Coordinates of C-alpha atoms and ligand atoms in Angstrom, one line a residue:
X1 CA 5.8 19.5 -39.2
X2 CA 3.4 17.3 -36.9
X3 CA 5.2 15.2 -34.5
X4 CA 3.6 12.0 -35.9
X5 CA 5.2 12.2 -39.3
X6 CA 8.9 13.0 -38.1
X7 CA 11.5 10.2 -37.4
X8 CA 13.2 10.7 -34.1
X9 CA 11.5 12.9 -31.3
X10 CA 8.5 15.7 -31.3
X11 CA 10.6 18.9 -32.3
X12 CA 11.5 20.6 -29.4
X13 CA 9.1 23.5 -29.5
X14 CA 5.8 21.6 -30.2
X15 CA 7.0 19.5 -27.1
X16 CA 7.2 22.5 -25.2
X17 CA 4.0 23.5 -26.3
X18 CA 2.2 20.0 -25.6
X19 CA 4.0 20.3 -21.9
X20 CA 2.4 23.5 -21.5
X21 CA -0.9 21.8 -22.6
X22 CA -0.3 19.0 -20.4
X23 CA 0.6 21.3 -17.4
X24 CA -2.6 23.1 -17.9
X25 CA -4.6 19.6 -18.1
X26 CA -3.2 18.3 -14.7
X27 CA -4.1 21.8 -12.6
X28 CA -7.4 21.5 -14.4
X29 CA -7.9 18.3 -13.1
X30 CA -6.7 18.9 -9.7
X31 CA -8.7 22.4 -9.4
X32 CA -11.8 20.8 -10.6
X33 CA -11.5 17.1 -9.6
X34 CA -14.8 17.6 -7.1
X35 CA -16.9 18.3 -10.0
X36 CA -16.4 14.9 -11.3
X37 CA -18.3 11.4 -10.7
X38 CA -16.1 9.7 -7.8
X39 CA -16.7 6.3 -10.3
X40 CA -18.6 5.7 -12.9
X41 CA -21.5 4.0 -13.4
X42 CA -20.8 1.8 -16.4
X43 CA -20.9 -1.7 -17.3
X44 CA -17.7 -4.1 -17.6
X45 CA -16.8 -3.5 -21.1
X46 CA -17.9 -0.1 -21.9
X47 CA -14.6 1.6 -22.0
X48 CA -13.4 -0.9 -24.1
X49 CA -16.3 -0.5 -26.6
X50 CA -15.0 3.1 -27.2
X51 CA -11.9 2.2 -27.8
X52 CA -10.4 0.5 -31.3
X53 CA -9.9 -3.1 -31.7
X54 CA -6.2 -2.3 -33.1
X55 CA -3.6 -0.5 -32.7
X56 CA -3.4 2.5 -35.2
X57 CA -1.3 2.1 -38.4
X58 CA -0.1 6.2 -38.4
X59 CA 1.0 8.0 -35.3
X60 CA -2.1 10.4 -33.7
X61 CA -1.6 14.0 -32.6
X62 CA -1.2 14.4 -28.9
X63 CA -4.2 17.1 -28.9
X64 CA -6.4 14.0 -30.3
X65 CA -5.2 11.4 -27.5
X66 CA -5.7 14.3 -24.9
X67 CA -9.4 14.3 -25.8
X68 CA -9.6 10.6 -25.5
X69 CA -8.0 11.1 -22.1
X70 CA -11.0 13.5 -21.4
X71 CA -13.7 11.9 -22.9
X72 CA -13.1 8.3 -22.3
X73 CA -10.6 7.5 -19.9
X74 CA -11.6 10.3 -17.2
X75 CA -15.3 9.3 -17.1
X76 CA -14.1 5.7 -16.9
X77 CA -12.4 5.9 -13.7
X78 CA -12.8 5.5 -9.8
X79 CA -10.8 8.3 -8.8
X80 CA -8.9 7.9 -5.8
X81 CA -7.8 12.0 -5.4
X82 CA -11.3 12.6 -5.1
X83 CA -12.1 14.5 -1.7
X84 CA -15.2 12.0 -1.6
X85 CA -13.2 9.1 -2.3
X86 CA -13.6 7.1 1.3
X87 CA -12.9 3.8 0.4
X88 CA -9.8 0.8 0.7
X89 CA -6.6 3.4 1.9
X90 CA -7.7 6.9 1.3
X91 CA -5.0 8.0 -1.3
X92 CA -2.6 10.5 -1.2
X93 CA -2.5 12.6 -4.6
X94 CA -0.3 16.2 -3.3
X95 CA 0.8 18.5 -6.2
X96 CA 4.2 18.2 -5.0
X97 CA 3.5 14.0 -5.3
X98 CA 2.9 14.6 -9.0
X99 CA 5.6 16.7 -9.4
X100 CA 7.8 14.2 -7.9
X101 CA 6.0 11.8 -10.8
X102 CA 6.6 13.9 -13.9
X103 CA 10.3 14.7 -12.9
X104 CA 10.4 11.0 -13.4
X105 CA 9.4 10.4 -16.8
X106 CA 12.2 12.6 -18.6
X107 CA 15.2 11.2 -16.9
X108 CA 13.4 7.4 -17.1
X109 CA 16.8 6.1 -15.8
X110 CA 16.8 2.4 -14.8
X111 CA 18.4 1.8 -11.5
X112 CA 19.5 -1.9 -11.4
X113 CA 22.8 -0.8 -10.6
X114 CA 25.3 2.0 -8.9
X115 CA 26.5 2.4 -11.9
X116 CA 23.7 2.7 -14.1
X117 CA 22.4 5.4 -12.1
X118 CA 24.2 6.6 -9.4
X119 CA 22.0 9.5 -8.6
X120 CA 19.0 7.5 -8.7
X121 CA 20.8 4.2 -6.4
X122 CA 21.9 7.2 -3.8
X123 CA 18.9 8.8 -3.7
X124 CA 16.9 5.7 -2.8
X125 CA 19.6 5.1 -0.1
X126 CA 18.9 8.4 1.1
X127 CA 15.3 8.2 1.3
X128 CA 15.1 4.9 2.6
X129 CA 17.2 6.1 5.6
X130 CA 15.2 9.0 6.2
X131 CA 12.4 7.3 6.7
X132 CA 13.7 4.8 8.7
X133 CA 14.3 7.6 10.8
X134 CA 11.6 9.1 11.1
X135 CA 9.5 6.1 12.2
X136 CA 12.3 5.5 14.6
X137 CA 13.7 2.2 13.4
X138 CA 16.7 1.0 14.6
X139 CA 20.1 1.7 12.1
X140 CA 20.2 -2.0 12.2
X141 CA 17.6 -2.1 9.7
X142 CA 18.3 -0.9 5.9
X143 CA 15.5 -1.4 3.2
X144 CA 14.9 -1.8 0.1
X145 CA 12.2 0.0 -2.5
X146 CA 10.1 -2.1 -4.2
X147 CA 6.8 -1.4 -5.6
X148 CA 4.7 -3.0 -3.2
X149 CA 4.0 -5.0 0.2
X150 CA 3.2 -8.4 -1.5
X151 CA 6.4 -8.1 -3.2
X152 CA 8.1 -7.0 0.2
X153 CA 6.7 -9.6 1.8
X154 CA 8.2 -12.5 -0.7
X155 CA 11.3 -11.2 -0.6
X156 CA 11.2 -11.5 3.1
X157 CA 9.7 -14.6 3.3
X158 CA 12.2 -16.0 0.8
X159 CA 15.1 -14.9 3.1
X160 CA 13.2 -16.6 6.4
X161 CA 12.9 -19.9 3.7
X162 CA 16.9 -19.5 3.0
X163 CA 17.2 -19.7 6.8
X164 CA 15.5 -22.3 7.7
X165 CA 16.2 -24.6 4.3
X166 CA 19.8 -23.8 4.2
X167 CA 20.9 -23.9 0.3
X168 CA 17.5 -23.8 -1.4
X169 CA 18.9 -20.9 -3.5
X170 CA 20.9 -23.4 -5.2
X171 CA 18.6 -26.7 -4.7
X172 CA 15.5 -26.0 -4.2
X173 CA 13.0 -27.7 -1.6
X174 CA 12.2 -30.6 -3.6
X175 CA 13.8 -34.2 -2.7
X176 CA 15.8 -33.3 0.3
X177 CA 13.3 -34.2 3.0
X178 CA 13.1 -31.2 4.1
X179 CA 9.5 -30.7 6.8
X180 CA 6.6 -28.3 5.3
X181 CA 7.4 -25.0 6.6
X182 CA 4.7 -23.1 8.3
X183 CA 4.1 -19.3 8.6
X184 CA 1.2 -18.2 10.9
X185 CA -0.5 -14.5 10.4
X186 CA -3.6 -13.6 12.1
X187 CA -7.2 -13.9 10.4
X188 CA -7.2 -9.8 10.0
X189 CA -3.6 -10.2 8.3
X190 CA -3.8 -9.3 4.4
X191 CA -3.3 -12.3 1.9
X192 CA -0.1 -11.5 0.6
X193 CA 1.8 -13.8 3.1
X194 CA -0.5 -16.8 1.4
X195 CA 0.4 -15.2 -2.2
X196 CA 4.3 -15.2 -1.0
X197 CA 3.7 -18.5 0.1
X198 CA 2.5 -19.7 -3.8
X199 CA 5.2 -17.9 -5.1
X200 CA 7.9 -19.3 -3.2
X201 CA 6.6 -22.9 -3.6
X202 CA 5.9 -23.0 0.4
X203 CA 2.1 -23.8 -0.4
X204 CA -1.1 -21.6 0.3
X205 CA -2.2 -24.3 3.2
X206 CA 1.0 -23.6 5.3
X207 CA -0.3 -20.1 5.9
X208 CA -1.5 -20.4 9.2
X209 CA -4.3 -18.1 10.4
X210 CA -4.3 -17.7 14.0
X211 CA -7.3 -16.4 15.0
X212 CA -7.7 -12.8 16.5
X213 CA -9.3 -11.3 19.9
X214 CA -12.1 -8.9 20.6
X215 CA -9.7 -6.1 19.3
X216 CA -8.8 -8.2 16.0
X217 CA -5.6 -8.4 17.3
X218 CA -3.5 -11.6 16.5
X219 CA -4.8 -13.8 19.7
X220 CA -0.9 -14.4 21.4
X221 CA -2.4 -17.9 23.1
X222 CA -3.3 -19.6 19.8
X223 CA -0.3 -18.8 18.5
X224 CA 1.8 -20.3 20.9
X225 CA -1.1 -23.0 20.8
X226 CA -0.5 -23.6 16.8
X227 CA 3.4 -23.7 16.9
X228 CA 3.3 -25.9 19.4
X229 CA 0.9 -28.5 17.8
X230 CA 2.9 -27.8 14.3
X231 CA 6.1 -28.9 16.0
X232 CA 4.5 -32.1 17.5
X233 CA 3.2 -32.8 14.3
X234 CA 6.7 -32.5 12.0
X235 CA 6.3 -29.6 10.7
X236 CA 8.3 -26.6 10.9
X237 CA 7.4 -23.2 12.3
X238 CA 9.3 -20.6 10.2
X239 CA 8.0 -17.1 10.5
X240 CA 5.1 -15.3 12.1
X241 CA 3.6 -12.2 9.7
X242 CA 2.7 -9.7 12.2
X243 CA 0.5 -6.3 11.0
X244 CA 0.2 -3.0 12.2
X245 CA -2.7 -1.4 10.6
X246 CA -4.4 -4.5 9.3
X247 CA -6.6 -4.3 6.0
X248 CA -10.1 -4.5 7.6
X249 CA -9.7 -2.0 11.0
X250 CA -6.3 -0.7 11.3
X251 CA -5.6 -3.0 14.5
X252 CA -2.3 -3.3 15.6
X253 CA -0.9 -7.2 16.9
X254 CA 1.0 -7.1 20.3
X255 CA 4.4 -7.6 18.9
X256 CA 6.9 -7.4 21.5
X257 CA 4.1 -10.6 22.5
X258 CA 4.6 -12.0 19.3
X259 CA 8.4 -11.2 19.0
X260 CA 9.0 -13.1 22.1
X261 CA 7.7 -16.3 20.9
X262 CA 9.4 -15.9 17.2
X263 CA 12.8 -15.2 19.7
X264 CA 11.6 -18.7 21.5
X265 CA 10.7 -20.7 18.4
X266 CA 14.0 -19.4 16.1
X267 CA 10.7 -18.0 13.7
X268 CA 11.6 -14.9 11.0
X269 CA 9.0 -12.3 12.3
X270 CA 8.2 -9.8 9.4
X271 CA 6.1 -6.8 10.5
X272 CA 3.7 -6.1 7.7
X273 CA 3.3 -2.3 8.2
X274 CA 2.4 -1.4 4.7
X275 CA -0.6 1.1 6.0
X276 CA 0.4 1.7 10.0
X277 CA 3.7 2.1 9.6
X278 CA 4.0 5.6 8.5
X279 CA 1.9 6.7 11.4
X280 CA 5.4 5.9 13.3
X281 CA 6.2 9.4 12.8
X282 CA 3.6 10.7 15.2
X283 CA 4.9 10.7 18.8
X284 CA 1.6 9.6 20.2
X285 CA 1.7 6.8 18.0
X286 CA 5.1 5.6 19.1
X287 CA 3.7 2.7 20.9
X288 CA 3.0 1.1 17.5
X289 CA 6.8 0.7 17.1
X290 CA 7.2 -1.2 20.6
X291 CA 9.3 -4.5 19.5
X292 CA 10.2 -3.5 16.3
X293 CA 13.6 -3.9 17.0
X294 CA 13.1 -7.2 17.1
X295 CA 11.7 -8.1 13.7
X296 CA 13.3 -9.5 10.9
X297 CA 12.1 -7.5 8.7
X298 CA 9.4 -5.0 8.4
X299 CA 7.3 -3.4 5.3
X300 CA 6.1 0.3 5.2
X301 CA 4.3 1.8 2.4
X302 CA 4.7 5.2 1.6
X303 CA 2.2 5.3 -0.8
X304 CA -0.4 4.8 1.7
X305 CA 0.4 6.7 4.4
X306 CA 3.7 9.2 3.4
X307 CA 2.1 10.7 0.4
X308 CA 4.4 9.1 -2.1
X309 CA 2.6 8.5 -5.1
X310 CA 1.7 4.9 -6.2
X311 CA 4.4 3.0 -5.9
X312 CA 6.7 3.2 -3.6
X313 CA 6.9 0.4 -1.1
X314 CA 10.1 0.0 1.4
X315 CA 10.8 -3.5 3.2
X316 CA 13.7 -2.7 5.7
X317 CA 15.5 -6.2 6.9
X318 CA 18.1 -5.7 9.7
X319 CA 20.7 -7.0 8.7
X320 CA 20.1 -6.4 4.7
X321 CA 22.9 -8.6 3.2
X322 CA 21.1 -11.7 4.3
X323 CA 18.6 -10.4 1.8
X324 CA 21.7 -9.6 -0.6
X325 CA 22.5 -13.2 -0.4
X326 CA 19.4 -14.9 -1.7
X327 CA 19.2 -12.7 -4.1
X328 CA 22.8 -11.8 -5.8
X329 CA 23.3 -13.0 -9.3
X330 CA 25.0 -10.9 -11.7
X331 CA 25.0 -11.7 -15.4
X332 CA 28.0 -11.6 -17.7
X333 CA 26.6 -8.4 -19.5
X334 CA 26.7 -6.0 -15.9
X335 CA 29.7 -7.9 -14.6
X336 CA 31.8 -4.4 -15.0
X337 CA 28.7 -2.3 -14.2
X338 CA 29.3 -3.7 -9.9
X339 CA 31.3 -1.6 -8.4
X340 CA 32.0 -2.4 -4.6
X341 CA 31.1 -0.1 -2.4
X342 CA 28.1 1.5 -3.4
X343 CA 24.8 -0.3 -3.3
X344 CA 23.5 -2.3 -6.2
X345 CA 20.0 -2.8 -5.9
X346 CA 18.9 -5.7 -8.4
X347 CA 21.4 -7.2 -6.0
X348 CA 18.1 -7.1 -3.4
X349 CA 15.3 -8.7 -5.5
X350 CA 14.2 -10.9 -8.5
X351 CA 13.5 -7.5 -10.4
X352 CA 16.5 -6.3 -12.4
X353 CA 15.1 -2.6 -13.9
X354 CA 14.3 -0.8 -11.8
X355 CA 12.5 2.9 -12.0
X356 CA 14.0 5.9 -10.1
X357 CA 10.8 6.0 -7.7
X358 CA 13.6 7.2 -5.0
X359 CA 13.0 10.5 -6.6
X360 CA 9.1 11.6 -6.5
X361 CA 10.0 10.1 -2.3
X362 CA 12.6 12.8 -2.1
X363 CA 10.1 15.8 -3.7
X364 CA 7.6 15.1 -1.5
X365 CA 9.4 14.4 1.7
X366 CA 10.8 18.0 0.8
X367 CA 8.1 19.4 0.2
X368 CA 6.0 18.6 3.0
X369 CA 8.8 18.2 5.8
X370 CA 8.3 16.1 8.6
X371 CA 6.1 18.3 10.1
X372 CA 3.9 18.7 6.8
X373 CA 3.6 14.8 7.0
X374 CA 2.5 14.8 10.6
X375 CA 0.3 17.5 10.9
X376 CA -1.2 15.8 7.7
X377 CA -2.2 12.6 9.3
X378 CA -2.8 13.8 12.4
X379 CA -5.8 15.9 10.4
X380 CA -6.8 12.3 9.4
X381 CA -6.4 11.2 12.6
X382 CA -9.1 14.1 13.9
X383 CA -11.7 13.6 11.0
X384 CA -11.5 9.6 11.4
X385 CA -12.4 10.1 15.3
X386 CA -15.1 13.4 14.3
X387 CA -16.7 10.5 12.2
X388 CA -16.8 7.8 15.0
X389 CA -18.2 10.4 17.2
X390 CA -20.9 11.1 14.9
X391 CA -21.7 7.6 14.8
X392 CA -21.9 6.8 18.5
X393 CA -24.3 9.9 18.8
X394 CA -26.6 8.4 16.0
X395 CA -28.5 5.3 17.5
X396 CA -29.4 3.4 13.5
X397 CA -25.7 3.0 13.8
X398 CA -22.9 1.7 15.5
X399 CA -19.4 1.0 15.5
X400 CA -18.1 -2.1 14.7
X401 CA -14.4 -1.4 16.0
X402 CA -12.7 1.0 17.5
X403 CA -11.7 3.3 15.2
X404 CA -7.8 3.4 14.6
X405 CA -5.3 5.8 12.5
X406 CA -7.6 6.9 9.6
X407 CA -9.9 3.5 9.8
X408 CA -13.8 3.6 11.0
X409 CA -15.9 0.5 10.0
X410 CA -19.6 1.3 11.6
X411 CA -23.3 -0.8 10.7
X412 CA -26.3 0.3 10.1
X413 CA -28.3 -1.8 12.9
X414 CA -32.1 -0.3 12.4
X415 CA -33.4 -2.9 10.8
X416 CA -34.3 -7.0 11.0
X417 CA -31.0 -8.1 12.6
X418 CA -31.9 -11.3 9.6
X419 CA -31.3 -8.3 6.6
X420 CA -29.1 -5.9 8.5
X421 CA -25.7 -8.0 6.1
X422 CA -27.2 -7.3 3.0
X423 CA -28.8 -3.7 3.9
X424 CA -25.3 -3.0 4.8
X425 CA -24.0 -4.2 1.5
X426 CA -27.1 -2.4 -0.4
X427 CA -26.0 0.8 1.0
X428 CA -22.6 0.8 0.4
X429 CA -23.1 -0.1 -3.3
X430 CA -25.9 2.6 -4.0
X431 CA -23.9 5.3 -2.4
X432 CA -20.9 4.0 -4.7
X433 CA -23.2 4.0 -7.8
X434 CA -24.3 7.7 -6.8
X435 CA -20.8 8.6 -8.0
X436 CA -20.9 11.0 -5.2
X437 CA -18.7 9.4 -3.1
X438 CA -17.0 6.0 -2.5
X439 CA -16.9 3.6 0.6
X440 CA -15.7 0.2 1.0
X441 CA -17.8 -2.9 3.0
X442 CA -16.0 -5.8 4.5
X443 CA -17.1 -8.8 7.0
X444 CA -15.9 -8.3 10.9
X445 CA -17.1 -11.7 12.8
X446 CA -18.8 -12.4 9.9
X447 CA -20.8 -9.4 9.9
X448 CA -20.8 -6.7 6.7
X449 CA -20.1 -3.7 7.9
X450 CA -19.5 -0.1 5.9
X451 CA -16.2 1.2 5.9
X452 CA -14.0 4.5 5.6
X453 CA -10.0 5.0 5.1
X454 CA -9.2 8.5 5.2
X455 CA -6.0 9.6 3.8
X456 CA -6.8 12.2 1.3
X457 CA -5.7 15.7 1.9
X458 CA -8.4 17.2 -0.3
X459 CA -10.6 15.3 2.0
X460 CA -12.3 17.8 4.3
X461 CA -14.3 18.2 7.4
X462 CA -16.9 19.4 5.3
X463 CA -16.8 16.6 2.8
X464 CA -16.9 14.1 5.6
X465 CA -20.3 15.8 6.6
X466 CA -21.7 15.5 3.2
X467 CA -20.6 11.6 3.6
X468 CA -21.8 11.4 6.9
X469 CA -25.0 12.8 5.6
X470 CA -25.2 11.0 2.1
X471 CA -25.0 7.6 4.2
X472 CA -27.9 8.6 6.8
X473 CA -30.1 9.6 3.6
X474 CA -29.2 6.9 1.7
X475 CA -29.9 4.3 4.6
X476 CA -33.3 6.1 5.4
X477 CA -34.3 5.8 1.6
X478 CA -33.6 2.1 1.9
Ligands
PLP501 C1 -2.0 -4.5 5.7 C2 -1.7 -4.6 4.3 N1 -0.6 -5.3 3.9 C3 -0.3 -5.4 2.6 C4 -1.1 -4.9 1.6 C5 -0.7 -5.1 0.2 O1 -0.2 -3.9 -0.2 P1 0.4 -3.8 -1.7 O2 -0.8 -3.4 -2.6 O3 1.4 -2.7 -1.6 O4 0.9 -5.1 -2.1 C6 -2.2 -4.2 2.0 C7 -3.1 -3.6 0.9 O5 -3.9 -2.8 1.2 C8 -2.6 -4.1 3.3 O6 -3.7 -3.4 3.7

C-alpha cells in the first residue's frame, strides 16, 4: 500500500525503508557537500518558478519529494556546511549536530511546561548549566533557551523596562508620565537592541549608539558623556548593551569599564555574547569574561560558536525569577500542568511551545566533550590568524582590524583610493557568484572591506588556501 493512500501513518516498514533512504541522503550530502556550488547563481524567483502554484490535492510519494529536494531545493541554496562557505558566522554543521537534530523530530515533544515534558524541561536545565560552566559564569546566573539573540535580548530588555517602569506588566508605559527610557550600545553593536526596542514600545530613537575607538570598542568616555547629557535632559538611562564578539570584527567592549558606570547609573547591563561568548571556554580567552559577573544578563549562542545546530540560543539572567516575573501567566487550560518545584519554561518568555532543542545541545556537547569543543575553535582560532598573516605578507592588501576569534576583515588597497569601496564590493560579489566560495563585505569607518568568519569544521587549511588564492586571482582579474 503506498503511504499517500493510507489513513493514519506510513506503515511501519516503508518508514523504515524511507529512513534508511533518508540516512543514506544525508551522508551523501555530507560526503559530497564540496562538490557542490557554495550558492547559486539564480535570479529572485527561480526556485519559485519550479515549484507549483498550489498545494497538491493527493498525497506524493516521499521518493518523488526526495528528488525535488535534489533537484530544486539543493541547487537553490547557499550552503552554510560548505568547507568554502566564509561568510557572516562560519556555521557549525557536525554529524553528531544532526544527529542531535533528527532525534528531535520523532519525540516532537513541546516543552512549555515540567509537566509536559519533563525530560525535555531537565534536560535544558542541564545543558544550560553546563555551559554556564564551562564559560565560567557565576552560579548566580541561570538561563534560558530561546531560539535566538534578538529574542534574548527582548526578554532582557523587557525585564531592565520592568525595573525601571515599575508595573508596566500590568499598565503599560502609556499615560503615567513616565521619562523616555534610553539604552545606549556601541556603533559596532548588532541591531537587535533597536529591534527589542520596537518591540517593547521603547522606540528605535532611544537606542543610543555610542561611538567606538580605534579598536571598535564601545568608546567608555562617550558613554559616560551620553548618560550624562540624557539625565540633564529628562530622560532616563536604563541599560547599556555591551558585545563581545561584535557583528562586523569580533571586538570585545571593556566591560568591567562599562559595568562600572551601569553600577553608578542603576543601568541593566546585558552582555550580548551571541558569537564571543562560547570562546569563554578557552583559557586564553578568559579575559573576555572579566566583569561578567556583573551583568544583568548575558546572551550566548551556541549555534554559532558551540556547534549546536541552528537554533539554540541561551540568555542567562542572574537572578532568573526577575525574568520569571515579567513573564508568568498561566492560562486556565495548564493551571494543573505547574507543578512547583521544577522549572516551567513558558514561565520565561512570551513563547508558550516550545521544541526540545535541549536535546541536539546535549548530543553534541557529548559528543565532542569539552575538549572536542576547544580544540575545535582553537583550530579556528589558528586558520583565522594563518589568514591575517597571509595578508600582512601581501602588500595589495591589508587588514582592516585586528583579527579576533575566527573574524579577519582585510581590503584590497592596489588601486585608486576613489574605487578601492566599490572594487572591494566587486570582488566580494564575483567570488560569491563563482559559487566556489562565499565571503561577506561590511563598512569599517566607512570603508567596504572583505570579510571572513570561520567556524566550519570541514573548513580546512587547505580550503583557506584555495580562498586565499581565489581572492588574489579574482582581485588581479579585476
Ligand atoms: C553580535 C551579535 N548579536 C546578536 C546577533 C543576532 O543573533 P540571532 O540571529 O541569534 O538573533 C548577531 C547575529 O549575527 C550578532 O552577530
Amino acid at each position: 500500500m503506498k503511504d499517500s493512500q493510507s489513513l493514519g501513518d506510513t506503515p511501519p516498514e516503508e518508514f523504515r525503508k524511507q529512513l534508511h533512504e533518508l540516512a543514506d541522503w544525508i551522508a551523501d550530502f555530507r560526503e559530497h557537500i564540496e562538490q557542490l556550488r557554495v550558492a547559486p547563481d539564480d535570479k529572485p524567483g527561480a526556485i519559485r518558478e519550479q515549484l507549483p502554484k498550489r498545494a497538491p490535492e493527493e498525497g506524493e510519494s516521499f521518493k518523488k519529494i526526495l528528488t525535488d529536494v535534489d533537484h530544486i531545493i539543493v541547487p537553490g541554496m547557499v550552503h552554510w556546511s560548505h568547507p568554502m562557505f566564509l561568510g557572516y558566522f562560519g556555521w557549525t554543521s557536525t554529524a553528531p549536530g544532526i544527529l542531535g537534530e533528527i532525534l528531535s523530530a520523532p519525540l516532537n515533544v513541546n516543552a512549555m511546561t515540567w509537566r509536559t515534558c519533563p525530560a525535555a524541561t531537565e534536560l535544558e536545565t542541564v545543558v544550560i548549566d553546563w555551559l554556564r560552566q564551562w564559560v565560567g559564569l557565576s552560579d548566580e546566573f541561570e538561563g534560558v533557551v530561546y531560539d535566538t539573540a534578538s529574542v534574548g535580548i527582548m526578554h532582557a530588555l523587557a525585564v531592565a523596562r520592568e525595573e525601571a517602569a515599575p508595573a508596566t506588566r500590568q499598565l503599560g508605559l502609556t499615560d503615567r508620565g513616565l521619562p523616555r527610557f534610553r539604552i545606549y550600545t556601541s556603533d559596532q553593536a548588532h541591531s537587535a537592541a533597536e529591534k527589542a526596542s520596537i518591540a517593547l514600545g521603547l522606540g528605535e530613537e532611544n537606542v543610543i549608539r555610542v561611538p567606538s575607538e580605534s579598536q571598535f570598542r564601545m568608546d567608555i568616555d562617550s558613554l559616560g558623556r551620553s548618560v550624562a547629557h540624557d539625565r540633564q535632559n529628562g530622560f532616563h538611562p536604563m541599560a547599556v548593551v555591551a558585545t563581545v564578539g561584535t557583528t562586523a570584527t569580533a571586538s570585545v567592549d571593556r566591560i568591567p569599564e562599562i559595568a562600572k558606570i551601569c553600577r553608578e547609573e542603576k543601568m541593566w547591563l546585558h552582555i550580548d555574547a551571541a558569537y564571543g561568548g562560547g570562546f569563554a571556554m578557552l583559557p586564553e580567552y578568559h579575559w573576555i569574561t572579566k566583569g561578567w559577573e556583573l551583568a544583568d544578563s548575558i546572551v550566548i549562542n551556541p549555534h554559532k560558536t558551540v556547534f549546536v545546530p541552528l537554533d539554540f540560543s541561551v540568555l542567562y539572567v542572574r537572578g532568573l525569577e526577575r525574568l520569571r516575573r515579567v513573564f508568568t501567566l498561566v492560562p486556565e487550560v495548564l493551571r494543573g500542568d505547574t507543578i512547583e518545584g521544577e522549572k516551567n519554561y513558558m514561565d520565561y518568555g512570551i513563547q508558550l511551545g516550545r521544541r526540545f532543542r535541549a536535546l541536539k545541545a546535549w548530543v553534541i556537547w557529548r559528543s565532542l566533550g569539552r575538549a572536542g569543543v576547544v580544540a575545535r575553535l582553537r583550530e579556528q582560532i589558528r586558520l583565522a590568524n594563518l589568514l591575517a598573516d597571509w595578508i600582512k605578507k601581501d602588500d595589495r592588501f591589508e587588514l582592516s582590524a585586528q583579527p579576533s576569534m575566527g573574524v579577519i576583515c582585510f581590503r584590497f588597497i592596489e588601486s585608486d583610493e576613489k574605487k578601492l569601496d566599490q572594487l572591494n564590493s566587486d570582488i566580494v560579489e564575483r567570488i560569491n557568484a563563482s559559487g566556489r566560495a562565499y565571503l561577506t563585505q561590511t563598512k569599517l569607518r566607512g570603508r567596504t572591506v572583505m570579510r571572513i568568519g570561520l567556524g566550519n569544521v570541514l573548513t580546512t587549511e587547505e580550503h583557506l588556501r584555495n580562498g586565499w588564492e581565489l581572492i588574489g586571482n579574482t582581485a588581479a582579474d579585476m
